[in-house]
mmCIF file of C-alpha atoms in Angstrom:
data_model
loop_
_atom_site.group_PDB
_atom_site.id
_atom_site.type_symbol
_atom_site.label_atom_id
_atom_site.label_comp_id
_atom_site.label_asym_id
_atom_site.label_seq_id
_atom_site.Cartn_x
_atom_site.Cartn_y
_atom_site.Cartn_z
ATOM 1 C CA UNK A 1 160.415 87.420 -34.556
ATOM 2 C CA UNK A 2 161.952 84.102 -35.697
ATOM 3 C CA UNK A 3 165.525 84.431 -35.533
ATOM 4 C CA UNK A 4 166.380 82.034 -37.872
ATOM 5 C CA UNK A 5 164.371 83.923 -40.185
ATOM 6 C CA UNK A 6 166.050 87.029 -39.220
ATOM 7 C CA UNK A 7 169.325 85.284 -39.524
ATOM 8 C CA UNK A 8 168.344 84.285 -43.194
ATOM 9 C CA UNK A 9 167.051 87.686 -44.000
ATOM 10 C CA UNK A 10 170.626 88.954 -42.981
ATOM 11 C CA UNK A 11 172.382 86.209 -45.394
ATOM 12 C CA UNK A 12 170.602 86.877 -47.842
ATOM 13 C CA UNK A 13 171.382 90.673 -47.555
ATOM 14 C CA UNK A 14 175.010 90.216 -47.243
ATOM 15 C CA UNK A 15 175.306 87.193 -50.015
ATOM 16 C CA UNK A 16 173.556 90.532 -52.301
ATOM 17 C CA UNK A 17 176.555 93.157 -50.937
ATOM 18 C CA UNK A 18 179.149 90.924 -51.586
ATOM 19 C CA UNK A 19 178.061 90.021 -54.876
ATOM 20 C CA UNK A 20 176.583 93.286 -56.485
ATOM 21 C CA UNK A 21 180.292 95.201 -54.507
ATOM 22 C CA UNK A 22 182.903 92.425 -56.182
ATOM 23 C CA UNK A 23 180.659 93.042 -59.749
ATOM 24 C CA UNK A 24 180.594 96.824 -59.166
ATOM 25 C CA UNK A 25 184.282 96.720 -58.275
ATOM 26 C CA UNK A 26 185.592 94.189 -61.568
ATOM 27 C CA UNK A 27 183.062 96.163 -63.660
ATOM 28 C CA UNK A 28 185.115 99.260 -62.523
ATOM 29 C CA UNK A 29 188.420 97.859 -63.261
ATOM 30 C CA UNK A 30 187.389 97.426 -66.313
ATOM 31 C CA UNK A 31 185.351 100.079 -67.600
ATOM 32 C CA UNK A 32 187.637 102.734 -66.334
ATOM 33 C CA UNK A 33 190.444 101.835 -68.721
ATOM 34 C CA UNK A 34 188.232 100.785 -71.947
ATOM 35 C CA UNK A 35 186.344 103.963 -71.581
ATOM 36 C CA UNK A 36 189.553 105.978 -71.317
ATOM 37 C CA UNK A 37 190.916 104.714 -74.122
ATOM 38 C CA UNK A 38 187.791 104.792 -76.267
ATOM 39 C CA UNK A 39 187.588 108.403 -75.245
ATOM 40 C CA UNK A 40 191.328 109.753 -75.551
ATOM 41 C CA UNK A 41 192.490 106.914 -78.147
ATOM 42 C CA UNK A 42 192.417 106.850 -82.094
ATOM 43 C CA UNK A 43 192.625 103.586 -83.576
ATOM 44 C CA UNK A 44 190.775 101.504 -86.365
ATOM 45 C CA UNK A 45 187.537 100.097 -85.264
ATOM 46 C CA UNK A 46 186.996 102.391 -82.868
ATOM 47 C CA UNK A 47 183.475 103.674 -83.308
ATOM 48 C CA UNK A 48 182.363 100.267 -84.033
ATOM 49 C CA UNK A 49 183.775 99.566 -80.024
ATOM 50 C CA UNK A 50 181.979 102.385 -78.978
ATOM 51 C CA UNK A 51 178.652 101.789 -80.767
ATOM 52 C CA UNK A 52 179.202 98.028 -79.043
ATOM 53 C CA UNK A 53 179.781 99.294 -75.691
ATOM 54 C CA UNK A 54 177.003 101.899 -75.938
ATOM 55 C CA UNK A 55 174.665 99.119 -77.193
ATOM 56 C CA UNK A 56 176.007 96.683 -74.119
ATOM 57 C CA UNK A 57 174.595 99.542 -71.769
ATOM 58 C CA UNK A 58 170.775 98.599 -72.614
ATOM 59 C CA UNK A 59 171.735 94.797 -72.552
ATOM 60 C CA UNK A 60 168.923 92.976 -71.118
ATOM 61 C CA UNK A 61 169.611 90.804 -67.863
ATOM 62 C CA UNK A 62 167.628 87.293 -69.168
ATOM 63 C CA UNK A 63 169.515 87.343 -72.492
ATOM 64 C CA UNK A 64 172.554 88.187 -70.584
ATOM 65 C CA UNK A 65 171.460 85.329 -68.107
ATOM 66 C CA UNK A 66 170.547 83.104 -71.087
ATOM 67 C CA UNK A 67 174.097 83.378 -72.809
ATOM 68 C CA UNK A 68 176.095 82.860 -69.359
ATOM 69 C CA UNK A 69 174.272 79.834 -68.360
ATOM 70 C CA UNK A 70 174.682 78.417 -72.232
ATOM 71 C CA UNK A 71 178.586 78.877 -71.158
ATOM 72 C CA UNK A 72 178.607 77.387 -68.047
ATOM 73 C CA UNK A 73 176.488 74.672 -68.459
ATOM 74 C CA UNK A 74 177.478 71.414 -67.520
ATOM 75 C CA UNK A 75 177.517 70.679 -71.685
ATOM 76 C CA UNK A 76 178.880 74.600 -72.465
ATOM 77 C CA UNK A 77 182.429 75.440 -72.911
ATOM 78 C CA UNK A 78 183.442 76.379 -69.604
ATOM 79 C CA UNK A 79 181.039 73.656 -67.680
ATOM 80 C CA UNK A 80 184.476 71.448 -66.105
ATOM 81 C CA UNK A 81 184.339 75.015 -64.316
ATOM 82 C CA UNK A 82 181.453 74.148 -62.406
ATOM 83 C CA UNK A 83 180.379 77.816 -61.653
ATOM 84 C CA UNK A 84 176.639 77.337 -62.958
ATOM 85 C CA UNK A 85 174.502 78.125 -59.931
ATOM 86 C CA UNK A 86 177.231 79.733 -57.340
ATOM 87 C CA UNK A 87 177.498 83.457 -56.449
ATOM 88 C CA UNK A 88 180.925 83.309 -58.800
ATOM 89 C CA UNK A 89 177.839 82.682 -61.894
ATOM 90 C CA UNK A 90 176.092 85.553 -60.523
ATOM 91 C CA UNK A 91 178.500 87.872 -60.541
ATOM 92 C CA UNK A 92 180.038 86.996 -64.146
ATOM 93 C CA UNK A 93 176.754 87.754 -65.283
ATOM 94 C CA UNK A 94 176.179 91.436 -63.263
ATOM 95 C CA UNK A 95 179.737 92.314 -64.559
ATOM 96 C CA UNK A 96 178.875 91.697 -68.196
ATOM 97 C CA UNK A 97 175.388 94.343 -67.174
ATOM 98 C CA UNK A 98 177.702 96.669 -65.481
ATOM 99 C CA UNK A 99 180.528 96.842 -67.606
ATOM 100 C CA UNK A 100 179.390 98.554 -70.404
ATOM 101 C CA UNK A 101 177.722 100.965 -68.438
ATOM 102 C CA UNK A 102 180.937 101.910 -66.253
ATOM 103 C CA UNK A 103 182.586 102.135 -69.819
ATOM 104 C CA UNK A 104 180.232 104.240 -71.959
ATOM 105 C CA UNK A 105 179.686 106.580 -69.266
ATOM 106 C CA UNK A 106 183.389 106.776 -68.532
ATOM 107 C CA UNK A 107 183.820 107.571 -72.340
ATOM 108 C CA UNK A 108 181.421 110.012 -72.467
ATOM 109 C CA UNK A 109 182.765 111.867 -69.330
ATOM 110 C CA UNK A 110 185.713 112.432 -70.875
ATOM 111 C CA UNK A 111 184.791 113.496 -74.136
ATOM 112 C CA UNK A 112 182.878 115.994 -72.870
ATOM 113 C CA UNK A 113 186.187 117.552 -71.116
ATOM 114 C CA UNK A 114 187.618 120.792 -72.846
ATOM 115 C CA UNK A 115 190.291 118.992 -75.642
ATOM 116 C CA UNK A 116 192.408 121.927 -75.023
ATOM 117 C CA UNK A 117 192.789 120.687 -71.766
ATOM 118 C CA UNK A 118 195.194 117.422 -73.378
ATOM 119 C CA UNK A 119 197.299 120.137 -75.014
ATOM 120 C CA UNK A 120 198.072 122.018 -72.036
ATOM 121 C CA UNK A 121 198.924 119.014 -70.471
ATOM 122 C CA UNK A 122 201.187 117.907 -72.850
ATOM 123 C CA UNK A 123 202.356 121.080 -73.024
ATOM 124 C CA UNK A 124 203.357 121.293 -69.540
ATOM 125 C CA UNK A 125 205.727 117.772 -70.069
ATOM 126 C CA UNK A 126 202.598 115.290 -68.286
ATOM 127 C CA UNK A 127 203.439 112.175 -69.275
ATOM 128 C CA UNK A 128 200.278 109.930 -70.948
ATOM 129 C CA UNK A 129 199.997 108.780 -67.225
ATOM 130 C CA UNK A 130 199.819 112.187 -65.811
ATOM 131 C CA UNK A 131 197.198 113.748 -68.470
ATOM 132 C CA UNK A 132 195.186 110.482 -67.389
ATOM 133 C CA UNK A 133 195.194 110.934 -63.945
ATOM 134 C CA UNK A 134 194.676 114.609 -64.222
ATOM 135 C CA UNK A 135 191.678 113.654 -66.567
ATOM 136 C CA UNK A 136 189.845 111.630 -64.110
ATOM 137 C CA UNK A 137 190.536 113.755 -61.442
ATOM 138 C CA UNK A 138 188.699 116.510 -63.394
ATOM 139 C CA UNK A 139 185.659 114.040 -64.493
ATOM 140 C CA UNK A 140 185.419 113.159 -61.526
ATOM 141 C CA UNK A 141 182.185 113.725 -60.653
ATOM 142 C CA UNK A 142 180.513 112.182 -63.919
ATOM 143 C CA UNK A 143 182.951 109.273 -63.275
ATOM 144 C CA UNK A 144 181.255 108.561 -59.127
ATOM 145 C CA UNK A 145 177.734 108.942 -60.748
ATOM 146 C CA UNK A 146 179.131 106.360 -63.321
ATOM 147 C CA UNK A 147 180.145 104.229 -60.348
ATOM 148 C CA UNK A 148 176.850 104.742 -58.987
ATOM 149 C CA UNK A 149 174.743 103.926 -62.223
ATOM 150 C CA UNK A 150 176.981 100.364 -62.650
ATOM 151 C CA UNK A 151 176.298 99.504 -58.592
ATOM 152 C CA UNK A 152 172.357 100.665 -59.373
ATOM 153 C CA UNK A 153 172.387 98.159 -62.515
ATOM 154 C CA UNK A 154 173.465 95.300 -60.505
ATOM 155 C CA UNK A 155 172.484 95.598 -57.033
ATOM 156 C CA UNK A 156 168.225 95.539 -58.807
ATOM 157 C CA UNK A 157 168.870 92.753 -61.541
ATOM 158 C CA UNK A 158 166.910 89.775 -61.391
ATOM 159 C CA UNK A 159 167.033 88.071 -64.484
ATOM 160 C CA UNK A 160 170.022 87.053 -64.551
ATOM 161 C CA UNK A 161 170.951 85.826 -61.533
ATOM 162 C CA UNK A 162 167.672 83.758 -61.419
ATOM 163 C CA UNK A 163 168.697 81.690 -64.655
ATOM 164 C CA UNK A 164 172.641 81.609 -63.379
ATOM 165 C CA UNK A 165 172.135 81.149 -59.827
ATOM 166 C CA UNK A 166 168.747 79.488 -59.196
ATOM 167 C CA UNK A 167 168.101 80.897 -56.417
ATOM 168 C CA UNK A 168 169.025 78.268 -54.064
ATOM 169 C CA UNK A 169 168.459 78.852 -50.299
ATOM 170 C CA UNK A 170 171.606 79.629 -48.542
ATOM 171 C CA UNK A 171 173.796 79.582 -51.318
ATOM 172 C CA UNK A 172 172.467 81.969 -54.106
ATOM 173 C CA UNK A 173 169.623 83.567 -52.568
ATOM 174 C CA UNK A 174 169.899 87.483 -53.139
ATOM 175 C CA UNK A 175 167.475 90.533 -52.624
ATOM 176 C CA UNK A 176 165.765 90.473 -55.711
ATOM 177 C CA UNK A 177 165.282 86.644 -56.586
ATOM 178 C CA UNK A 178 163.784 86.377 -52.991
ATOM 179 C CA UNK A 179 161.795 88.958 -53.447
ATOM 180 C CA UNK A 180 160.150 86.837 -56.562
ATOM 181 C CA UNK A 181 159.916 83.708 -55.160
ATOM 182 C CA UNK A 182 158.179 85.741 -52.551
ATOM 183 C CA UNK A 183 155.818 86.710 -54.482
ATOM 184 C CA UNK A 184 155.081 84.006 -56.682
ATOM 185 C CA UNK A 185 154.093 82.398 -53.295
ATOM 186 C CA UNK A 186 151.518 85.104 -52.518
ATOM 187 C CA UNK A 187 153.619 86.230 -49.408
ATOM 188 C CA UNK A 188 153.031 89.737 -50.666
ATOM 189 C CA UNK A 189 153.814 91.136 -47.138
ATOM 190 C CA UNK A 190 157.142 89.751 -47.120
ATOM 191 C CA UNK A 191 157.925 90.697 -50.603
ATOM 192 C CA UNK A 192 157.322 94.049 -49.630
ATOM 193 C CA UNK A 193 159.107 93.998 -46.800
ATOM 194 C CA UNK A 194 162.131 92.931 -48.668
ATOM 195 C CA UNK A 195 161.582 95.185 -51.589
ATOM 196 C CA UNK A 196 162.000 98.406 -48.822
ATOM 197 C CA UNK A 197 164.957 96.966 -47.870
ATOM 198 C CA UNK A 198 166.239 96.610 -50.929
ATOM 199 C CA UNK A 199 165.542 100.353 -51.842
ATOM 200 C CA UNK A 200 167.065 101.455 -48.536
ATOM 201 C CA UNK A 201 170.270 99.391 -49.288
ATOM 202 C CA UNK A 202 170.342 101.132 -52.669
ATOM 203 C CA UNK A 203 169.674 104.459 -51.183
ATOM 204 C CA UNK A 204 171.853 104.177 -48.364
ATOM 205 C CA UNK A 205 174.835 103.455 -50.814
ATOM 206 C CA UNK A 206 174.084 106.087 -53.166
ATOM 207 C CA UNK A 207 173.264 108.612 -50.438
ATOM 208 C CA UNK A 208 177.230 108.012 -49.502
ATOM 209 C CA UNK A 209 178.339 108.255 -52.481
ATOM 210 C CA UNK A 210 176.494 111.485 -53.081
ATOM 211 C CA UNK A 211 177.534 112.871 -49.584
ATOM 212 C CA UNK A 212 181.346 112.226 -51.167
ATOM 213 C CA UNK A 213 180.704 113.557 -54.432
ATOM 214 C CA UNK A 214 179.303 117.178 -53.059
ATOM 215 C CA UNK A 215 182.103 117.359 -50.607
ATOM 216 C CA UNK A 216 184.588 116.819 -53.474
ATOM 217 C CA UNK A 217 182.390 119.161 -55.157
ATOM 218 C CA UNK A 218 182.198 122.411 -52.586
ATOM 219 C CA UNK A 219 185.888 121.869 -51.801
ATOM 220 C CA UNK A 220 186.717 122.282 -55.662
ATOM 221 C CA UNK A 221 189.210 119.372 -55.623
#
């Protein structure tokens, strides 16, 4: 086999690891806070947050493509940024898809705790720190699969990066916008072939993830 087109195949792999990871991780930093507070906080407004958030969790990927290009266009309001069509485009746009889901699901992990479980908290002198901590620690599980749901969102979008990246050989090439120019070529064979790899990247992350959350699990952390 050609090995510049294995070396290719391997950029383009890493370019998608890099990107979906840094989106996974941002979407992470800030999901786990929003969805904290939306779930232990009271404070006007706050169902019509949560409605957004849960909404943002079905967002589509072209009309979340559609309304970061229309900012970073060389015309839009942050185009001196010059970000349309680099990996930093892409992963604006996968954060905006996996934020919302990191959030609502964090939310909804944490309602679903025992309330009682605040009081004795507070009861035992945790400070709002503490109880939070102590919170997570006990959602944990919901909170990895969470993780794993916002990495899943990402790491399969194509609509989005597409119309913010374009797809340009060597610079924002990924997995799944490969895999259509692929097959928009009729090189069904190599679609394919990058489609399983794909699906064994995804599997191979959540696999590990899983493998951590049982562990966690049967120890009873």
């Amino acid at each position: 086999m050609d090995t510049s087109f294995i070396s290719e195949i391997f950029q383009i792999t890493t370019l998608s690891l890099q990107i979906s990871g840094i989106a996974t991780g941002i979407s992470l930093l800030m999901g786990l806070p929003l969805g904290t507070l939306l779930a232990l906080g009271k404070f006007p407004g706050r169902s019509l947050l949560l409605s957004l958030i849960n909404t943002g969790m079905g967002l589509p990927p072209v009309v979340v493509g559609l309304f970061v290009a229309m900012m970073l266009w060389r015309s839009g309001p942050f185009g001196d940024l010059r970000l349309i069509y680099t990996p930093s485009a892409i992963i604006i746009a996968q954060v905006i898809i996996a934020f919302p889901v990191v959030a609502g699901l964090t939310a909804s992990s944490l309602q679903a705790l025992d309330p009682r479980l605040q009081l004795q908290l507070r009861g035992l002198g945790a400070s709002t720190p503490q109880m939070v901590w102590m919170l997570w620690r006990e959602a944990r599980m919901p909170l990895l699969a969470a993780l794993m749901a916002g990495f899943g969102a990402v790491i399969s979008e194509v609509g989005a990066s597409m119309m913010v990246g374009g797809n340009i050989r060597f610079q924002t090439r990924v997995l799944t916008t490969a895999i259509v120019l692929e097959t928009g070529k009729g090189q069904f064979d190599m679609a394919i072939g990058l489609s399983v790899l794909l699906l064994s990247i995804t599997f191979a992350v959540n696999w590990a993830l899983t493998v951590i959350q049982q562990r966690s699990l049967r120890r009873g952390d």
